[in-house]
PDB file of C-alpha atoms in Angstrom:
ATOM      1  CA  MET A   1     -54.250  18.564   9.556  1.00 51.00           C
ATOM      2  CA  ALA A   2     -53.048  14.973   9.923  1.00 47.00           C
ATOM      3  CA  SER A   3     -56.631  13.768  10.171  1.00 73.00           C
ATOM      4  CA  SER A   4     -57.498  15.561   6.925  1.00 73.00           C
ATOM      5  CA  ILE A   5     -54.534  13.982   5.133  1.00 81.00           C
ATOM      6  CA  VAL A   6     -55.548  10.516   6.340  1.00 84.00           C
ATOM      7  CA  LYS A   7     -59.141  11.050   5.179  1.00 79.00           C
ATOM      8  CA  LYS A   8     -57.976  12.176   1.736  1.00 83.00           C
ATOM      9  CA  ALA A   9     -55.646   9.185   1.511  1.00 87.00           C
ATOM     10  CA  ILE A  10     -58.456   6.782   2.443  1.00 89.00           C
ATOM     11  CA  MET A  11     -60.768   8.431  -0.089  1.00 87.00           C
ATOM     12  CA  SER A  12     -58.068   8.085  -2.755  1.00 90.00           C
ATOM     13  CA  VAL A  13     -57.393   4.408  -1.990  1.00 92.00           C
ATOM     14  CA  THR A  14     -61.099   3.527  -1.949  1.00 92.00           C
ATOM     15  CA  GLY A  15     -61.558   5.464  -5.186  1.00 92.00           C
ATOM     16  CA  LEU A  16     -58.808   3.477  -6.902  1.00 93.00           C
ATOM     17  CA  PHE A  17     -60.312   0.277  -5.519  1.00 92.00           C
ATOM     18  CA  LEU A  18     -63.698   1.179  -7.035  1.00 92.00           C
ATOM     19  CA  ILE A  19     -62.051   1.993 -10.379  1.00 94.00           C
ATOM     20  CA  LEU A  20     -60.478  -1.473 -10.312  1.00 92.00           C
ATOM     21  CA  PHE A  21     -63.919  -2.943  -9.663  1.00 91.00           C
ATOM     22  CA  LEU A  22     -65.367  -1.020 -12.617  1.00 93.00           C
ATOM     23  CA  THR A  23     -62.564  -2.387 -14.798  1.00 95.00           C
ATOM     24  CA  LEU A  24     -63.379  -5.971 -13.818  1.00 92.00           C
ATOM     25  CA  HIS A  25     -67.103  -5.258 -14.142  1.00 93.00           C
ATOM     26  CA  VAL A  26     -66.910  -3.889 -17.683  1.00 96.00           C
ATOM     27  CA  THR A  27     -64.565  -6.724 -18.713  1.00 96.00           C
ATOM     28  CA  ALA A  28     -67.034  -9.340 -17.458  1.00 94.00           C
ATOM     29  CA  ASN A  29     -70.031  -7.596 -19.004  1.00 95.00           C
ATOM     30  CA  LEU A  30     -68.378  -7.215 -22.412  1.00 97.00           C
ATOM     31  CA  THR A  31     -68.741 -10.990 -22.771  1.00 96.00           C
ATOM     32  CA  ILE A  32     -72.374 -10.296 -23.650  1.00 96.00           C
ATOM     33  CA  LEU A  33     -71.045  -9.387 -27.121  1.00 96.00           C
ATOM     34  CA  ALA A  34     -69.949 -13.015 -27.496  1.00 95.00           C
ATOM     35  CA  GLY A  35     -73.509 -14.250 -27.036  1.00 94.00           C
ATOM     36  CA  PRO A  36     -75.773 -15.662 -24.332  1.00 95.00           C
ATOM     37  CA  GLU A  37     -73.702 -18.737 -23.496  1.00 95.00           C
ATOM     38  CA  ALA A  38     -70.537 -16.767 -22.748  1.00 96.00           C
ATOM     39  CA  TYR A  39     -72.386 -14.163 -20.694  1.00 95.00           C
ATOM     40  CA  ARG A  40     -74.361 -16.744 -18.732  1.00 92.00           C
ATOM     41  CA  ALA A  41     -71.152 -18.619 -17.923  1.00 93.00           C
ATOM     42  CA  VAL A  42     -69.582 -15.437 -16.532  1.00 92.00           C
ATOM     43  CA  THR A  43     -72.639 -14.450 -14.477  1.00 85.00           C
ATOM     44  CA  GLU A  44     -72.911 -17.992 -13.123  1.00 84.00           C
ATOM     45  CA  PHE A  45     -69.268 -17.884 -12.067  1.00 87.00           C
ATOM     46  CA  MET A  46     -69.673 -14.467 -10.416  1.00 82.00           C
ATOM     47  CA  GLY A  47     -72.826 -15.562  -8.655  1.00 74.00           C
ATOM     48  CA  THR A  48     -71.400 -18.756  -7.178  1.00 79.00           C
ATOM     49  CA  ASN A  49     -67.692 -18.030  -6.634  1.00 81.00           C
ATOM     50  CA  PRO A  50     -67.030 -17.771  -2.847  1.00 84.00           C
ATOM     51  CA  PHE A  51     -64.283 -15.160  -3.229  1.00 85.00           C
ATOM     52  CA  ILE A  52     -66.502 -12.865  -5.287  1.00 82.00           C
ATOM     53  CA  GLN A  53     -69.333 -13.287  -2.803  1.00 79.00           C
ATOM     54  CA  MET A  54     -66.931 -12.400  -0.005  1.00 84.00           C
ATOM     55  CA  MET A  55     -65.905  -9.248  -1.868  1.00 84.00           C
ATOM     56  CA  VAL A  56     -69.493  -7.949  -2.100  1.00 81.00           C
ATOM     57  CA  PRO A  57     -69.566  -6.491   1.457  1.00 86.00           C
ATOM     58  CA  VAL A  58     -65.999  -5.191   0.976  1.00 88.00           C
ATOM     59  CA  LEU A  59     -67.117  -3.407  -2.177  1.00 87.00           C
ATOM     60  CA  ALA A  60     -70.165  -1.988  -0.410  1.00 85.00           C
ATOM     61  CA  LEU A  61     -67.948  -0.743   2.419  1.00 89.00           C
ATOM     62  CA  GLY A  62     -65.617   0.846  -0.128  1.00 88.00           C
ATOM     63  CA  PHE A  63     -68.506   2.797  -1.620  1.00 86.00           C
ATOM     64  CA  ILE A  64     -69.758   3.925   1.784  1.00 88.00           C
ATOM     65  CA  VAL A  65     -66.317   5.056   2.967  1.00 89.00           C
ATOM     66  CA  HIS A  66     -65.522   6.817  -0.321  1.00 89.00           C
ATOM     67  CA  ILE A  67     -68.827   8.674  -0.417  1.00 84.00           C
ATOM     68  CA  GLY A  68     -68.720   9.494   3.287  1.00 83.00           C
ATOM     69  CA  TYR A  69     -65.229  10.940   3.222  1.00 83.00           C
ATOM     70  CA  SER A  70     -65.973  12.782  -0.029  1.00 82.00           C
ATOM     71  CA  PHE A  71     -68.867  14.533   1.653  1.00 80.00           C
ATOM     72  CA  ILE A  72     -66.891  15.344   4.812  1.00 82.00           C
ATOM     73  CA  ILE A  73     -63.844  16.651   2.930  1.00 78.00           C
ATOM     74  CA  THR A  74     -65.964  18.719   0.540  1.00 75.00           C
ATOM     75  CA  LEU A  75     -67.798  20.428   3.385  1.00 76.00           C
ATOM     76  CA  ARG A  76     -64.515  21.111   5.164  1.00 78.00           C
ATOM     77  CA  ASN A  77     -62.868  22.503   2.015  1.00 71.00           C
ATOM     78  CA  ARG A  78     -65.801  24.764   1.255  1.00 71.00           C
ATOM     79  CA  LYS A  79     -65.471  26.298   4.678  1.00 74.00           C
ATOM     80  CA  MET A  80     -61.779  26.954   4.093  1.00 70.00           C
ATOM     81  CA  ARG A  81     -61.694  27.510   0.312  1.00 60.00           C
ATOM     82  CA  PRO A  82     -63.938  26.655  -2.684  1.00 49.00           C
ATOM     83  CA  VAL A  83     -61.940  23.605  -3.781  1.00 45.00           C
ATOM     84  CA  ALA A  84     -63.339  20.084  -3.516  1.00 43.00           C
ATOM     85  CA  TYR A  85     -60.088  18.193  -4.132  1.00 44.00           C
ATOM     86  CA  ALA A  86     -56.570  18.857  -3.005  1.00 45.00           C
ATOM     87  CA  ALA A  87     -55.507  19.147  -6.631  1.00 44.00           C
ATOM     88  CA  GLY A  88     -58.517  21.140  -7.756  1.00 43.00           C
ATOM     89  CA  ASN A  89     -56.867  24.547  -8.077  1.00 44.00           C
ATOM     90  CA  ARG A  90     -54.061  23.005 -10.133  1.00 46.00           C
ATOM     91  CA  SER A  91     -56.641  21.910 -12.693  1.00 46.00           C
ATOM     92  CA  ARG A  92     -57.496  25.463 -13.697  1.00 45.00           C
ATOM     93  CA  GLY A  93     -57.382  25.944 -17.431  1.00 42.00           C
ATOM     94  CA  LEU A  94     -57.709  22.228 -18.193  1.00 52.00           C
ATOM     95  CA  GLY A  95     -61.317  22.446 -19.393  1.00 62.00           C
ATOM     96  CA  THR A  96     -63.307  19.340 -18.534  1.00 69.00           C
ATOM     97  CA  ASP A  97     -60.815  18.295 -15.875  1.00 76.00           C
ATOM     98  CA  TYR A  98     -61.149  21.609 -14.033  1.00 74.00           C
ATOM     99  CA  TRP A  99     -64.947  21.441 -14.306  1.00 82.00           C
ATOM    100  CA  ALA A 100     -64.892  17.889 -12.910  1.00 81.00           C
ATOM    101  CA  ALA A 101     -62.607  18.971 -10.060  1.00 79.00           C
ATOM    102  CA  ARG A 102     -65.126  21.614  -9.004  1.00 81.00           C
ATOM    103  CA  ASN A 103     -68.093  19.260  -9.273  1.00 83.00           C
ATOM    104  CA  MET A 104     -66.810  15.917  -7.988  1.00 82.00           C
ATOM    105  CA  LEU A 105     -69.403  15.708  -5.213  1.00 80.00           C
ATOM    106  CA  VAL A 106     -72.279  16.466  -7.601  1.00 84.00           C
ATOM    107  CA  LEU A 107     -70.975  13.874 -10.047  1.00 87.00           C
ATOM    108  CA  GLY A 108     -70.648  11.437  -7.160  1.00 85.00           C
ATOM    109  CA  PHE A 109     -74.289  11.856  -6.165  1.00 84.00           C
ATOM    110  CA  ILE A 110     -75.408  11.359  -9.788  1.00 87.00           C
ATOM    111  CA  ILE A 111     -73.340   8.174  -9.974  1.00 88.00           C
ATOM    112  CA  LEU A 112     -74.714   6.990  -6.626  1.00 86.00           C
ATOM    113  CA  GLY A 113     -78.321   7.565  -7.710  1.00 86.00           C
ATOM    114  CA  PHE A 114     -77.910   5.536 -10.869  1.00 87.00           C
ATOM    115  CA  LEU A 115     -75.965   2.881  -8.985  1.00 87.00           C
ATOM    116  CA  ILE A 116     -78.917   2.350  -6.648  1.00 88.00           C
ATOM    117  CA  LEU A 117     -81.264   1.999  -9.636  1.00 87.00           C
ATOM    118  CA  HIS A 118     -78.809  -0.332 -11.341  1.00 88.00           C
ATOM    119  CA  LEU A 119     -78.481  -2.592  -8.304  1.00 86.00           C
ATOM    120  CA  SER A 120     -82.231  -2.648  -7.733  1.00 88.00           C
ATOM    121  CA  HIS A 121     -82.815  -3.946 -11.249  1.00 86.00           C
ATOM    122  CA  PHE A 122     -79.887  -6.313 -11.740  1.00 87.00           C
ATOM    123  CA  TRP A 123     -78.072  -7.301  -8.550  1.00 82.00           C
ATOM    124  CA  THR A 124     -81.223  -7.885  -6.484  1.00 86.00           C
ATOM    125  CA  LYS A 125     -82.670 -10.090  -9.223  1.00 87.00           C
ATOM    126  CA  MET A 126     -79.510 -12.076  -9.849  1.00 82.00           C
ATOM    127  CA  GLN A 127     -76.720 -12.344  -7.255  1.00 75.00           C
ATOM    128  CA  TRP A 128     -78.949 -11.450  -4.297  1.00 79.00           C
ATOM    129  CA  GLN A 129     -81.365 -14.247  -5.201  1.00 80.00           C
ATOM    130  CA  GLN A 130     -78.485 -16.722  -5.303  1.00 72.00           C
ATOM    131  CA  ILE A 131     -77.268 -15.535  -1.892  1.00 71.00           C
ATOM    132  CA  LEU A 132     -80.767 -16.121  -0.493  1.00 76.00           C
ATOM    133  CA  GLY A 133     -80.893 -19.558  -2.049  1.00 77.00           C
ATOM    134  CA  GLY A 134     -83.590 -18.577  -4.513  1.00 78.00           C
ATOM    135  CA  GLU A 135     -83.678 -18.743  -8.296  1.00 82.00           C
ATOM    136  CA  ALA A 136     -81.855 -15.945 -10.070  1.00 82.00           C
ATOM    137  CA  GLN A 137     -83.287 -14.453 -13.219  1.00 86.00           C
ATOM    138  CA  ASP A 138     -81.429 -15.088 -16.450  1.00 91.00           C
ATOM    139  CA  GLY A 139     -78.781 -12.368 -16.675  1.00 90.00           C
ATOM    140  CA  TYR A 140     -78.542 -12.268 -20.448  1.00 95.00           C
ATOM    141  CA  THR A 141     -82.280 -11.833 -20.932  1.00 94.00           C
ATOM    142  CA  LEU A 142     -82.505  -9.293 -18.110  1.00 93.00           C
ATOM    143  CA  VAL A 143     -79.694  -7.105 -19.448  1.00 94.00           C
ATOM    144  CA  LYS A 144     -80.719  -7.377 -23.104  1.00 94.00           C
ATOM    145  CA  GLU A 145     -84.375  -6.509 -22.507  1.00 93.00           C
ATOM    146  CA  TYR A 146     -83.661  -3.692 -20.055  1.00 93.00           C
ATOM    147  CA  LEU A 147     -80.916  -1.908 -21.985  1.00 94.00           C
ATOM    148  CA  SER A 148     -82.689  -2.311 -25.332  1.00 94.00           C
ATOM    149  CA  THR A 149     -85.274   0.251 -24.179  1.00 95.00           C
ATOM    150  CA  PRO A 150     -84.085   3.503 -25.851  1.00 96.00           C
ATOM    151  CA  TRP A 151     -84.707   5.924 -22.983  1.00 95.00           C
ATOM    152  CA  ILE A 152     -83.095   3.572 -20.458  1.00 94.00           C
ATOM    153  CA  GLY A 153     -80.099   3.111 -22.738  1.00 94.00           C
ATOM    154  CA  ALA A 154     -79.767   6.895 -23.095  1.00 95.00           C
ATOM    155  CA  CYS A 155     -79.915   7.345 -19.311  1.00 94.00           C
ATOM    156  CA  TYR A 156     -77.190   4.742 -18.852  1.00 95.00           C
ATOM    157  CA  ILE A 157     -74.946   6.506 -21.364  1.00 95.00           C
ATOM    158  CA  LEU A 158     -75.437   9.772 -19.443  1.00 94.00           C
ATOM    159  CA  TRP A 159     -74.504   7.877 -16.293  1.00 93.00           C
ATOM    160  CA  PHE A 160     -71.338   6.614 -17.976  1.00 95.00           C
ATOM    161  CA  MET A 161     -70.523  10.196 -18.973  1.00 95.00           C
ATOM    162  CA  SER A 162     -70.726  11.204 -15.314  1.00 94.00           C
ATOM    163  CA  LEU A 163     -68.381   8.324 -14.516  1.00 94.00           C
ATOM    164  CA  TRP A 164     -66.007   9.550 -17.226  1.00 95.00           C
ATOM    165  CA  PHE A 165     -65.812  13.038 -15.720  1.00 94.00           C
ATOM    166  CA  HIS A 166     -65.453  11.662 -12.184  1.00 93.00           C
ATOM    167  CA  ILE A 167     -62.720   9.160 -13.058  1.00 94.00           C
ATOM    168  CA  ASN A 168     -60.912  11.434 -15.518  1.00 93.00           C
ATOM    169  CA  HIS A 169     -60.130  13.797 -12.657  1.00 91.00           C
ATOM    170  CA  GLY A 170     -60.291  11.406  -9.701  1.00 92.00           C
ATOM    171  CA  PHE A 171     -57.794   8.855 -11.043  1.00 93.00           C
ATOM    172  CA  TRP A 172     -54.787  11.159 -11.327  1.00 92.00           C
ATOM    173  CA  SER A 173     -55.862  13.235  -8.331  1.00 91.00           C
ATOM    174  CA  ALA A 174     -55.891  10.105  -6.156  1.00 92.00           C
ATOM    175  CA  PHE A 175     -52.293   9.324  -7.062  1.00 91.00           C
ATOM    176  CA  GLN A 176     -51.301  12.922  -6.388  1.00 89.00           C
ATOM    177  CA  THR A 177     -52.960  12.810  -2.977  1.00 88.00           C
ATOM    178  CA  LEU A 178     -50.992   9.641  -2.215  1.00 89.00           C
ATOM    179  CA  GLY A 179     -47.742  11.486  -2.928  1.00 86.00           C
ATOM    180  CA  LEU A 180     -47.093  10.999  -6.651  1.00 84.00           C
ATOM    181  CA  ASN A 181     -47.076  14.732  -7.335  1.00 79.00           C
ATOM    182  CA  ASN A 182     -43.806  15.062  -9.205  1.00 82.00           C
ATOM    183  CA  GLN A 183     -44.234  17.720 -11.902  1.00 83.00           C
ATOM    184  CA  ASN A 184     -42.752  15.411 -14.531  1.00 85.00           C
ATOM    185  CA  LEU A 185     -45.032  12.535 -13.546  1.00 88.00           C
ATOM    186  CA  LEU A 186     -48.223  14.571 -13.209  1.00 88.00           C
ATOM    187  CA  PRO A 187     -48.756  15.189 -16.969  1.00 90.00           C
ATOM    188  CA  VAL A 188     -48.332  11.442 -17.564  1.00 92.00           C
ATOM    189  CA  LEU A 189     -50.914  10.628 -14.888  1.00 92.00           C
ATOM    190  CA  ARG A 190     -53.334  13.097 -16.453  1.00 92.00           C
ATOM    191  CA  LYS A 191     -52.978  11.410 -19.835  1.00 93.00           C
ATOM    192  CA  VAL A 192     -53.353   7.954 -18.306  1.00 94.00           C
ATOM    193  CA  SER A 193     -56.480   9.144 -16.486  1.00 94.00           C
ATOM    194  CA  PHE A 194     -57.981  10.433 -19.725  1.00 95.00           C
ATOM    195  CA  VAL A 195     -57.241   7.221 -21.617  1.00 96.00           C
ATOM    196  CA  TYR A 196     -58.377   4.956 -18.756  1.00 96.00           C
ATOM    197  CA  SER A 197     -61.650   6.783 -18.156  1.00 96.00           C
ATOM    198  CA  THR A 198     -62.324   6.915 -21.895  1.00 97.00           C
ATOM    199  CA  LEU A 199     -61.769   3.167 -22.277  1.00 97.00           C
ATOM    200  CA  LEU A 200     -64.154   2.470 -19.388  1.00 97.00           C
ATOM    201  CA  PHE A 201     -66.738   4.792 -20.917  1.00 97.00           C
ATOM    202  CA  ALA A 202     -66.316   3.167 -24.342  1.00 98.00           C
ATOM    203  CA  GLY A 203     -66.648  -0.338 -22.917  1.00 97.00           C
ATOM    204  CA  PHE A 204     -69.811   0.358 -20.934  1.00 97.00           C
ATOM    205  CA  THR A 205     -71.353   2.366 -23.767  1.00 97.00           C
ATOM    206  CA  LEU A 206     -70.593  -0.382 -26.285  1.00 97.00           C
ATOM    207  CA  ILE A 207     -72.655  -2.794 -24.188  1.00 97.00           C
ATOM    208  CA  VAL A 208     -75.638  -0.438 -24.235  1.00 97.00           C
ATOM    209  CA  VAL A 209     -75.324   0.231 -27.973  1.00 97.00           C
ATOM    210  CA  TRP A 210     -75.107  -3.495 -28.670  1.00 97.00           C
ATOM    211  CA  CYS A 211     -78.258  -4.156 -26.626  1.00 96.00           C
ATOM    212  CA  LEU A 212     -80.075  -1.354 -28.432  1.00 95.00           C
ATOM    213  CA  PHE A 213     -79.244  -2.375 -31.986  1.00 93.00           C
ATOM    214  CA  PHE A 214     -78.341  -6.084 -32.023  1.00 90.00           C
TER     215      PHE A 214
END
């Protein structure tokens, strides 16, 4: 029992850490709306800053731990009861949130698949090249040309929708797992989760729409 609680706590902490990363990521990428100079300055800073480079393996470890524990906990819960998250059965009747609670692992695999494709097209051609001492491709041109392809843009928006579902439930559920399960606080956390996940979705989607039409 104690081991299960620890695993859920670790999964919650890593999940919140990854949400923080997504927040920083969308903030940095929104500078593309300001034009090529602003975006290139940000990508240059991210590609050469020692602290950010040091955080890359930490981020990778966070993903691995989060996904690993998600898989382990889901399998364990399905053996005991058909609930993927500790708070899943309390989500009944909440529409999209209840659906997300029952499908967090599926959503996670969708997100992981697109993440691998995303990294293979952007990170390996930019930051990875700088780490190796090679010449990175121009980030502005790479992003603009790639996301301006309609079917790729549509796929990215679907990916962001999966993120929205995953974060909309996972954000408040993580806090509940960590002990913030007061019945007065829980409705507030749900609302914050909805707003936060929606803002992330809007920010990422705005980048794609801008690349498609401007």
